XYZ file of C-alpha atoms in Angstrom:
536
model
C -207.593 -46.433 -29.715
C -207.677 -47.250 -33.777
C -210.335 -48.134 -35.011
C -208.874 -51.193 -37.851
C -210.083 -53.400 -40.647
C -209.827 -55.830 -38.082
C -211.935 -54.301 -35.060
C -210.959 -51.551 -32.943
C -207.711 -51.519 -30.421
C -206.961 -50.158 -27.384
C -203.588 -48.935 -26.638
C -201.371 -47.269 -24.183
C -199.331 -44.067 -24.435
C -196.267 -42.757 -23.221
C -195.373 -39.046 -22.214
C -191.890 -38.193 -23.199
C -190.667 -34.810 -23.500
C -193.132 -32.655 -24.823
C -194.924 -35.158 -26.464
C -196.612 -38.456 -26.818
C -196.261 -41.876 -28.640
C -199.160 -44.669 -28.528
C -198.348 -48.126 -28.526
C -200.480 -51.240 -29.972
C -199.038 -54.777 -29.051
C -199.575 -58.207 -30.464
C -201.712 -57.298 -33.466
C -202.731 -59.942 -35.085
C -201.284 -59.457 -39.080
C -201.378 -63.413 -40.144
C -203.400 -66.203 -38.772
C -201.818 -68.260 -36.287
C -199.410 -70.408 -38.015
C -200.112 -73.821 -36.249
C -201.664 -77.029 -36.795
C -202.539 -77.434 -40.285
C -201.211 -74.453 -41.504
C -197.423 -75.183 -39.709
C -195.301 -75.631 -43.298
C -197.189 -73.621 -44.740
C -197.730 -70.022 -46.420
C -199.713 -67.517 -43.998
C -202.969 -66.897 -44.520
C -204.933 -63.650 -43.682
C -205.431 -63.567 -39.526
C -209.808 -63.119 -38.518
C -211.303 -60.202 -36.959
C -212.727 -59.880 -33.752
C -215.442 -57.714 -31.960
C -215.816 -55.332 -29.103
C -211.968 -53.502 -28.767
C -208.752 -55.905 -28.389
C -206.949 -54.973 -25.497
C -203.223 -54.370 -27.117
C -201.661 -53.035 -23.704
C -198.864 -56.083 -23.222
C -196.538 -57.666 -25.500
C -197.229 -60.788 -27.152
C -195.393 -63.451 -27.313
C -191.962 -64.064 -29.632
C -191.754 -67.120 -31.997
C -190.452 -70.706 -30.206
C -186.674 -70.415 -30.426
C -184.069 -71.788 -27.897
C -183.566 -69.181 -24.687
C -180.308 -65.917 -25.195
C -178.503 -64.842 -22.595
C -178.370 -61.733 -21.716
C -181.730 -59.402 -23.032
C -183.395 -57.808 -21.712
C -186.878 -58.511 -22.881
C -186.996 -62.236 -22.721
C -191.262 -62.909 -23.947
C -193.365 -65.513 -23.176
C -192.521 -68.594 -26.104
C -195.183 -69.772 -28.522
C -196.289 -70.978 -32.009
C -198.844 -68.352 -32.730
C -196.375 -65.724 -32.855
C -197.695 -63.795 -35.945
C -198.172 -60.400 -34.584
C -196.627 -56.814 -34.531
C -196.255 -53.911 -32.238
C -197.205 -50.127 -33.847
C -195.564 -46.993 -32.592
C -197.686 -44.303 -33.184
C -196.187 -40.536 -32.176
C -198.904 -37.374 -31.903
C -200.506 -36.725 -35.124
C -200.465 -33.891 -37.285
C -203.021 -30.791 -36.659
C -203.879 -30.988 -40.554
C -204.073 -34.838 -40.356
C -202.287 -35.883 -42.966
C -200.686 -39.378 -42.753
C -196.854 -39.564 -41.652
C -194.422 -41.579 -43.163
C -194.539 -45.410 -41.787
C -190.987 -47.646 -40.573
C -191.470 -50.915 -40.911
C -188.850 -52.933 -38.875
C -187.501 -56.451 -39.335
C -185.227 -58.033 -36.565
C -181.644 -60.278 -37.281
C -181.321 -63.251 -34.603
C -179.719 -65.618 -37.520
C -183.330 -66.269 -38.390
C -183.271 -68.319 -35.281
C -183.979 -65.894 -32.158
C -185.173 -62.621 -31.561
C -189.003 -61.112 -31.528
C -190.056 -57.202 -32.694
C -190.373 -56.866 -28.809
C -187.360 -56.330 -28.176
C -186.820 -53.240 -30.536
C -189.385 -50.183 -28.332
C -190.069 -47.933 -31.375
C -190.938 -44.499 -29.324
C -188.238 -42.517 -29.771
C -188.135 -43.306 -33.451
C -191.577 -42.551 -33.053
C -191.403 -39.239 -31.397
C -189.233 -38.028 -34.874
C -192.905 -38.181 -36.488
C -193.354 -41.284 -37.630
C -195.395 -44.242 -37.273
C -192.862 -47.402 -36.426
C -194.344 -51.030 -36.643
C -192.410 -54.058 -35.531
C -192.698 -57.529 -36.560
C -191.927 -61.070 -35.714
C -191.365 -64.057 -38.578
C -191.587 -68.184 -37.956
C -187.640 -68.884 -37.490
C -185.274 -71.506 -37.401
C -187.451 -75.060 -38.461
C -190.493 -73.489 -38.234
C -189.307 -70.415 -40.807
C -186.986 -72.042 -43.231
C -187.632 -76.079 -43.787
C -187.587 -77.147 -46.881
C -187.920 -80.305 -48.486
C -187.169 -79.153 -52.188
C -190.646 -79.633 -53.577
C -194.115 -78.891 -53.565
C -195.012 -79.875 -50.370
C -192.014 -78.341 -47.914
C -191.492 -75.496 -49.672
C -189.079 -73.404 -47.684
C -189.561 -69.364 -46.411
C -192.321 -68.666 -44.466
C -190.391 -66.438 -42.429
C -189.647 -64.496 -45.270
C -193.679 -65.480 -46.334
C -194.546 -63.842 -43.406
C -192.892 -60.651 -43.536
C -194.138 -59.994 -46.766
C -197.707 -61.102 -45.415
C -196.997 -57.984 -42.541
C -195.884 -55.909 -45.363
C -199.466 -56.240 -47.015
C -201.017 -56.052 -43.171
C -199.271 -51.960 -43.851
C -200.682 -51.359 -46.964
C -203.968 -52.074 -45.837
C -204.561 -50.982 -41.819
C -201.546 -48.899 -41.144
C -203.963 -45.572 -42.411
C -205.818 -46.806 -39.203
C -203.159 -45.697 -37.347
C -202.183 -42.447 -39.159
C -199.234 -44.196 -41.033
C -198.976 -43.622 -45.334
C -199.276 -46.950 -46.966
C -197.786 -45.603 -49.661
C -194.658 -44.222 -48.124
C -193.160 -47.338 -46.325
C -189.860 -47.450 -45.303
C -188.981 -51.467 -44.336
C -185.690 -51.666 -42.544
C -183.549 -54.495 -41.188
C -180.238 -55.239 -39.044
C -178.149 -58.366 -39.532
C -180.470 -61.353 -40.590
C -183.492 -58.915 -40.710
C -180.840 -56.734 -42.825
C -181.063 -59.522 -45.796
C -184.512 -60.141 -45.538
C -184.552 -56.361 -46.622
C -182.462 -56.997 -49.359
C -184.126 -60.272 -50.563
C -187.168 -58.442 -50.809
C -186.206 -56.209 -53.208
C -184.924 -59.131 -54.809
C -189.333 -60.844 -54.478
C -192.130 -59.694 -56.841
C -194.295 -60.726 -54.388
C -192.852 -57.767 -52.506
C -193.091 -55.125 -54.988
C -194.674 -52.120 -54.477
C -195.406 -52.930 -50.417
C -192.776 -50.699 -49.288
C -191.362 -47.612 -51.417
C -187.574 -47.421 -49.511
C -185.128 -49.888 -48.116
C -182.598 -49.521 -44.805
C -180.211 -52.385 -44.442
C -177.626 -52.497 -41.658
C -175.376 -55.267 -41.752
C -175.777 -57.625 -44.079
C -177.321 -58.407 -47.512
C -179.121 -60.987 -50.201
C -175.347 -61.648 -51.382
C -174.084 -62.482 -48.190
C -172.411 -66.163 -47.607
C -175.271 -66.809 -45.065
C -177.500 -65.266 -46.496
C -179.315 -68.116 -48.427
C -178.846 -72.197 -49.202
C -177.417 -73.169 -52.167
C -176.982 -75.761 -54.601
C -174.067 -78.063 -53.481
C -173.112 -76.090 -50.277
C -174.352 -77.009 -46.840
C -176.755 -76.403 -44.717
C -178.381 -78.894 -47.378
C -182.078 -78.133 -47.248
C -183.735 -82.006 -48.323
C -180.889 -83.209 -45.991
C -181.823 -81.163 -43.067
C -185.733 -81.559 -43.339
C -184.387 -85.344 -43.799
C -182.348 -85.499 -40.505
C -184.937 -83.504 -38.700
C -187.633 -86.167 -39.306
C -185.213 -88.941 -38.175
C -184.642 -86.717 -34.864
C -188.348 -86.897 -34.686
C -188.700 -89.709 -34.852
C -190.772 -89.444 -38.057
C -190.472 -90.828 -41.735
C -187.657 -89.790 -43.744
C -188.628 -91.489 -47.333
C -191.494 -88.969 -48.447
C -191.697 -85.502 -48.287
C -195.681 -85.676 -47.019
C -195.400 -88.222 -44.633
C -192.296 -85.946 -43.082
C -194.608 -83.022 -43.226
C -197.544 -84.552 -41.325
C -195.623 -86.321 -39.065
C -193.614 -82.929 -38.049
C -197.426 -80.878 -37.977
C -197.979 -83.107 -34.935
C -194.634 -82.741 -33.141
C -193.967 -79.930 -30.113
C -192.753 -76.667 -31.602
C -189.616 -76.277 -28.800
C -188.962 -79.891 -29.091
C -188.605 -79.181 -32.792
C -186.500 -75.878 -32.075
C -184.641 -77.848 -29.472
C -182.779 -80.346 -31.832
C -181.789 -78.560 -34.717
C -179.022 -76.180 -33.272
C -176.455 -75.151 -35.578
C -178.033 -76.957 -37.820
C -178.736 -74.055 -40.393
C -181.946 -73.814 -41.925
C -182.193 -70.241 -44.532
C -184.140 -69.198 -47.548
C -183.887 -71.254 -50.422
C -184.133 -70.620 -54.298
C -187.184 -71.537 -56.079
C -186.580 -72.292 -59.769
C -187.101 -76.323 -59.281
C -190.746 -76.982 -58.085
C -193.717 -75.119 -57.090
C -195.856 -72.654 -59.988
C -194.907 -69.669 -58.019
C -191.954 -68.619 -54.631
C -190.229 -65.479 -53.364
C -187.726 -66.423 -55.563
C -186.607 -67.809 -58.796
C -183.004 -67.064 -59.786
C -180.259 -66.662 -56.719
C -179.976 -62.775 -55.984
C -176.769 -62.409 -58.265
C -178.550 -63.502 -61.203
C -181.558 -60.936 -60.378
C -179.216 -58.188 -59.969
C -177.404 -58.744 -62.933
C -180.360 -58.881 -64.483
C -181.787 -55.311 -63.138
C -184.634 -57.777 -61.787
C -184.684 -55.741 -58.668
C -187.515 -53.427 -56.952
C -186.100 -49.876 -57.948
C -186.652 -48.163 -54.682
C -184.106 -45.786 -52.934
C -181.746 -47.493 -50.194
C -179.619 -47.249 -47.891
C -177.002 -49.759 -47.007
C -174.802 -49.607 -43.903
C -172.054 -51.389 -41.527
C -170.379 -51.125 -38.519
C -166.916 -50.606 -39.379
C -165.239 -53.138 -37.824
C -168.257 -55.631 -38.044
C -165.978 -59.042 -36.885
C -163.988 -57.219 -33.798
C -164.546 -58.683 -31.323
C -164.504 -62.569 -32.869
C -160.988 -62.113 -32.939
C -159.307 -62.962 -29.596
C -156.043 -61.700 -29.917
C -155.389 -58.648 -27.408
C -151.763 -58.483 -26.406
C -148.672 -57.690 -28.886
C -150.955 -57.929 -31.930
C -150.668 -60.406 -34.706
C -147.945 -62.228 -36.689
C -147.676 -63.212 -40.219
C -148.136 -66.581 -39.653
C -151.225 -66.176 -37.198
C -152.351 -63.859 -40.096
C -151.752 -67.078 -41.865
C -153.848 -69.240 -39.917
C -156.662 -67.429 -39.034
C -157.351 -66.887 -42.731
C -157.395 -70.797 -42.951
C -159.280 -71.417 -39.966
C -162.493 -68.263 -40.913
C -162.275 -68.589 -44.418
C -161.796 -72.702 -44.376
C -164.654 -73.081 -41.397
C -167.129 -71.073 -43.653
C -166.236 -73.118 -47.134
C -165.542 -76.708 -44.714
C -168.374 -77.777 -46.116
C -168.073 -76.988 -50.115
C -168.506 -80.070 -52.435
C -165.965 -77.853 -54.182
C -162.134 -79.200 -53.894
C -161.256 -75.832 -52.294
C -157.445 -74.792 -52.549
C -156.873 -72.723 -49.314
C -153.592 -72.336 -49.919
C -154.534 -70.255 -52.517
C -156.563 -68.568 -51.212
C -154.701 -67.786 -48.101
C -151.650 -66.798 -50.017
C -154.363 -64.477 -52.652
C -155.920 -63.185 -48.938
C -152.347 -62.135 -47.265
C -151.227 -60.360 -50.134
C -154.434 -58.359 -50.529
C -154.848 -57.421 -46.677
C -150.622 -57.449 -45.512
C -148.230 -57.766 -48.241
C -149.780 -54.895 -50.704
C -150.444 -52.457 -47.912
C -147.382 -52.613 -47.003
C -148.091 -54.035 -43.698
C -145.152 -55.210 -40.768
C -146.373 -54.402 -37.312
C -147.908 -56.753 -35.257
C -150.236 -53.787 -34.324
C -151.520 -53.021 -37.804
C -151.515 -56.510 -39.019
C -154.153 -57.588 -36.047
C -156.362 -54.462 -37.713
C -155.533 -56.411 -41.156
C -156.961 -59.458 -39.505
C -160.213 -58.235 -38.366
C -160.774 -55.728 -42.058
C -159.934 -58.834 -43.248
C -163.445 -61.019 -41.645
C -165.574 -58.583 -41.306
C -164.575 -58.044 -45.010
C -166.034 -61.053 -45.754
C -168.573 -61.214 -43.596
C -170.275 -58.449 -44.151
C -168.485 -55.117 -46.001
C -167.601 -56.325 -49.148
C -170.985 -57.936 -49.805
C -172.539 -54.946 -49.033
C -170.024 -52.988 -51.560
C -170.656 -55.334 -54.287
C -174.624 -55.961 -54.075
C -173.625 -51.787 -54.196
C -171.734 -51.776 -56.992
C -173.937 -53.992 -59.478
C -177.216 -52.656 -58.326
C -175.783 -49.288 -59.275
C -174.322 -50.346 -62.724
C -178.464 -49.311 -63.867
C -180.432 -46.725 -63.511
C -181.792 -46.572 -60.102
C -182.829 -44.531 -57.320
C -180.418 -42.699 -54.968
C -178.093 -45.300 -53.133
C -176.523 -43.978 -50.221
C -173.513 -46.499 -47.822
C -172.829 -45.422 -44.393
C -169.912 -47.045 -42.262
C -171.066 -46.811 -38.288
C -167.639 -45.638 -36.237
C -168.425 -44.311 -32.972
C -167.653 -46.054 -30.023
C -169.393 -44.834 -26.422
C -166.673 -44.184 -23.723
C -168.092 -46.555 -21.532
C -167.818 -49.555 -24.309
C -165.753 -51.842 -21.941
C -164.538 -53.930 -24.734
C -160.486 -53.247 -26.227
C -160.077 -50.130 -28.641
C -159.134 -52.359 -31.323
C -161.799 -54.383 -31.764
C -163.574 -50.950 -32.698
C -167.024 -50.676 -33.472
C -168.836 -54.167 -34.149
C -171.777 -56.319 -35.505
C -175.496 -55.098 -33.792
C -173.310 -51.715 -32.222
C -175.341 -49.633 -34.369
C -179.124 -50.887 -32.584
C -178.831 -48.990 -29.226
C -178.331 -45.814 -31.497
C -180.548 -46.516 -34.012
C -183.815 -47.553 -31.695
C -182.493 -44.561 -29.589
C -181.611 -46.460 -26.118
C -179.223 -43.708 -25.264
C -181.547 -40.639 -25.255
C -184.162 -43.041 -23.353
C -181.529 -44.370 -20.689
C -182.087 -47.504 -21.368
C -180.292 -51.007 -22.942
C -181.277 -53.347 -25.507
C -179.287 -56.339 -23.863
C -177.021 -55.922 -21.085
C -173.114 -55.422 -20.440
C -173.014 -52.719 -23.825
C -171.858 -49.828 -21.559
C -171.985 -49.352 -18.194
C -173.962 -46.184 -18.512
C -174.785 -43.690 -21.205
C -172.751 -40.411 -21.902
C -174.411 -37.193 -23.365
C -171.904 -38.210 -26.648
C -173.926 -41.175 -26.663
C -177.554 -39.401 -26.662
C -176.177 -36.996 -28.925
C -174.803 -40.047 -31.387
C -177.875 -41.204 -31.058
C -180.437 -38.428 -31.903
C -178.303 -38.191 -35.258
C -178.585 -41.583 -36.049
C -182.513 -41.473 -35.471
C -182.505 -38.369 -37.661
C -180.921 -39.407 -40.156
C -183.100 -42.608 -40.841
C -186.255 -40.738 -40.325
C -185.360 -37.933 -42.521
C -184.990 -41.010 -45.006
C -188.431 -42.571 -44.286
C -189.810 -38.423 -44.504
C -187.657 -37.418 -47.734
C -186.056 -39.751 -49.229
C -182.674 -38.316 -47.893
C -181.130 -38.597 -45.003
C -179.904 -35.130 -44.680
C -182.091 -33.276 -46.283
C -180.963 -30.275 -44.550
C -176.549 -30.771 -43.904
C -175.518 -32.591 -40.831
C -172.412 -31.418 -39.409
C -171.861 -29.272 -42.717
C -172.358 -32.591 -44.471
C -175.096 -33.635 -47.708
C -174.874 -36.942 -47.872
C -174.414 -37.713 -51.751
C -175.536 -40.839 -52.669
C -172.941 -43.983 -53.601
C -172.381 -44.048 -58.143
C -169.918 -46.880 -59.311
C -167.832 -43.200 -60.180
C -167.883 -41.197 -56.914
C -167.649 -44.145 -54.741
C -169.302 -41.346 -52.094
C -170.410 -43.097 -48.666
C -170.542 -41.617 -44.492
C -169.277 -42.124 -41.838
C -171.008 -41.767 -38.764
C -168.425 -41.393 -35.777
C -168.776 -38.918 -33.422
C -169.789 -36.691 -36.288
C -170.832 -37.306 -39.537
C -168.407 -36.919 -42.030
C -168.529 -37.591 -45.897
C -165.827 -39.906 -47.201
C -164.544 -41.665 -51.095
C -164.052 -45.256 -50.979
C -160.608 -45.637 -51.826
C -158.652 -47.248 -54.885
C -156.931 -49.331 -51.895
C -160.332 -50.436 -50.014
C -161.925 -51.204 -53.050
C -159.079 -53.160 -54.067
C -159.182 -55.147 -50.477
C -163.122 -55.776 -51.071
C -162.525 -56.731 -55.172
C -160.010 -59.410 -53.964
C -162.283 -61.067 -51.074
C -165.219 -61.228 -54.184
C -162.765 -62.529 -56.739
C -162.017 -65.916 -54.276
C -165.388 -66.388 -53.242
C -166.272 -66.329 -56.832
C -163.512 -68.254 -58.102
C -163.895 -71.504 -55.433
C -168.096 -71.320 -55.794
C -168.767 -70.393 -59.108
C -166.007 -71.431 -61.465
C -165.895 -74.814 -60.222
C -169.462 -75.144 -60.868
C -171.903 -73.996 -58.455
C -175.573 -73.783 -60.129
C -175.761 -70.850 -57.877
C -172.730 -69.606 -56.380
C -171.937 -67.689 -52.926
C -171.301 -64.647 -53.329
C -170.756 -63.179 -56.510
C -172.105 -63.667 -60.794
């Protein structure tokens, strides 16, 4: 039982090892975003009388069906719920640190329901997993005061406000909150660090495979996806007027939520900067501007990435890669991400620069090594280079400790080719203890968990929960390692493989990162973008 400001809740108890975790599902943190509340900021939830049944998962927000998932709950626009995992409380009644999970899924799919916080909670923290509005319902924007966008991010802020006001009812400390997320959820965490609306709602942050500077993190002036054009495009497809934002909003509010989601496949609805409309917003400037001007929340952070983020995106299994194939990959991959730019992108020049940075200067002539360089290049573009760049920009100022982790462990039962490495989202299984509980987040990742998998998962969960408890992932050494924060001078980070090892980012590795960032800066900033894609 939990007694909250909204009313009483009855949860369910899960016994594990020599302890237990109480689970409370489908707790409303905002009013249903339906009817006239669609395309509006979330409002406070209503309370209830009596005891609310919190033993069953609630719906996920409207999204297109996904394949291979273990949990595929009901979809409903009334979806602004969260789940709380409460461990056995200390005998002295002291409040525990809180970890709030923001799920990934490209801002179009997934749910807090898919992430079981039981194993993390058993290590002595209160875990909260939230939903937020997705796709057009969460991020439609007409670039004016009518449909202002960022509704999914406002949902995240509202959930954090609920944590501030209610988590003590579950034994959590509202003044000791760590927000963490992966992929687009990690980008959200990074963006919350840049928004004054989230200031003070959390004290620590963990970002896994995504930061505010990634190319795919925010809609930018002059680049697709163009928010206003996509809004009009959706209105046209739904049979609504397209010439007036009020008419677009009022008409779309009458349409079925799933009908809207089903026509927006691959269109791209993202967070937006709000400097030209509205009185207040989440963001008044692009991320790189906020970072350059030291306007971000100064909290302790961990930024993490998988060592071969894009390894599974390369279909080149046999014989490695020729130099010409590498050049064509650059043109196809980087060109695809820039093709909708309104600028005159010189792909031949970009290709020459990247071939020079990743193949020529490292003196790579072996086809197998060239394929590995291609994986590195793609991984840098999508996640790793922006992560390091954001870390470099942040640590130019006096800040709380900023940690960096590379996750490189592969299960012995991983069926994928070895050369693909540890790819995007592989960390999720280990962070949430699925090898320990012998369950799966989705199918086909491994044929079965091994003892080595369980040991790595225990280490990962210990690092994350230590950070939530102490602001230091290794208050005592792990595998003989004291994890040191990153600074521009030391460039210290750790690698989590079978063991934890201390590393220093080499000059050669930093040179590749700089080459990637310089290319994006030149193409999108020097040619006149109001807010270029990655760095300023």
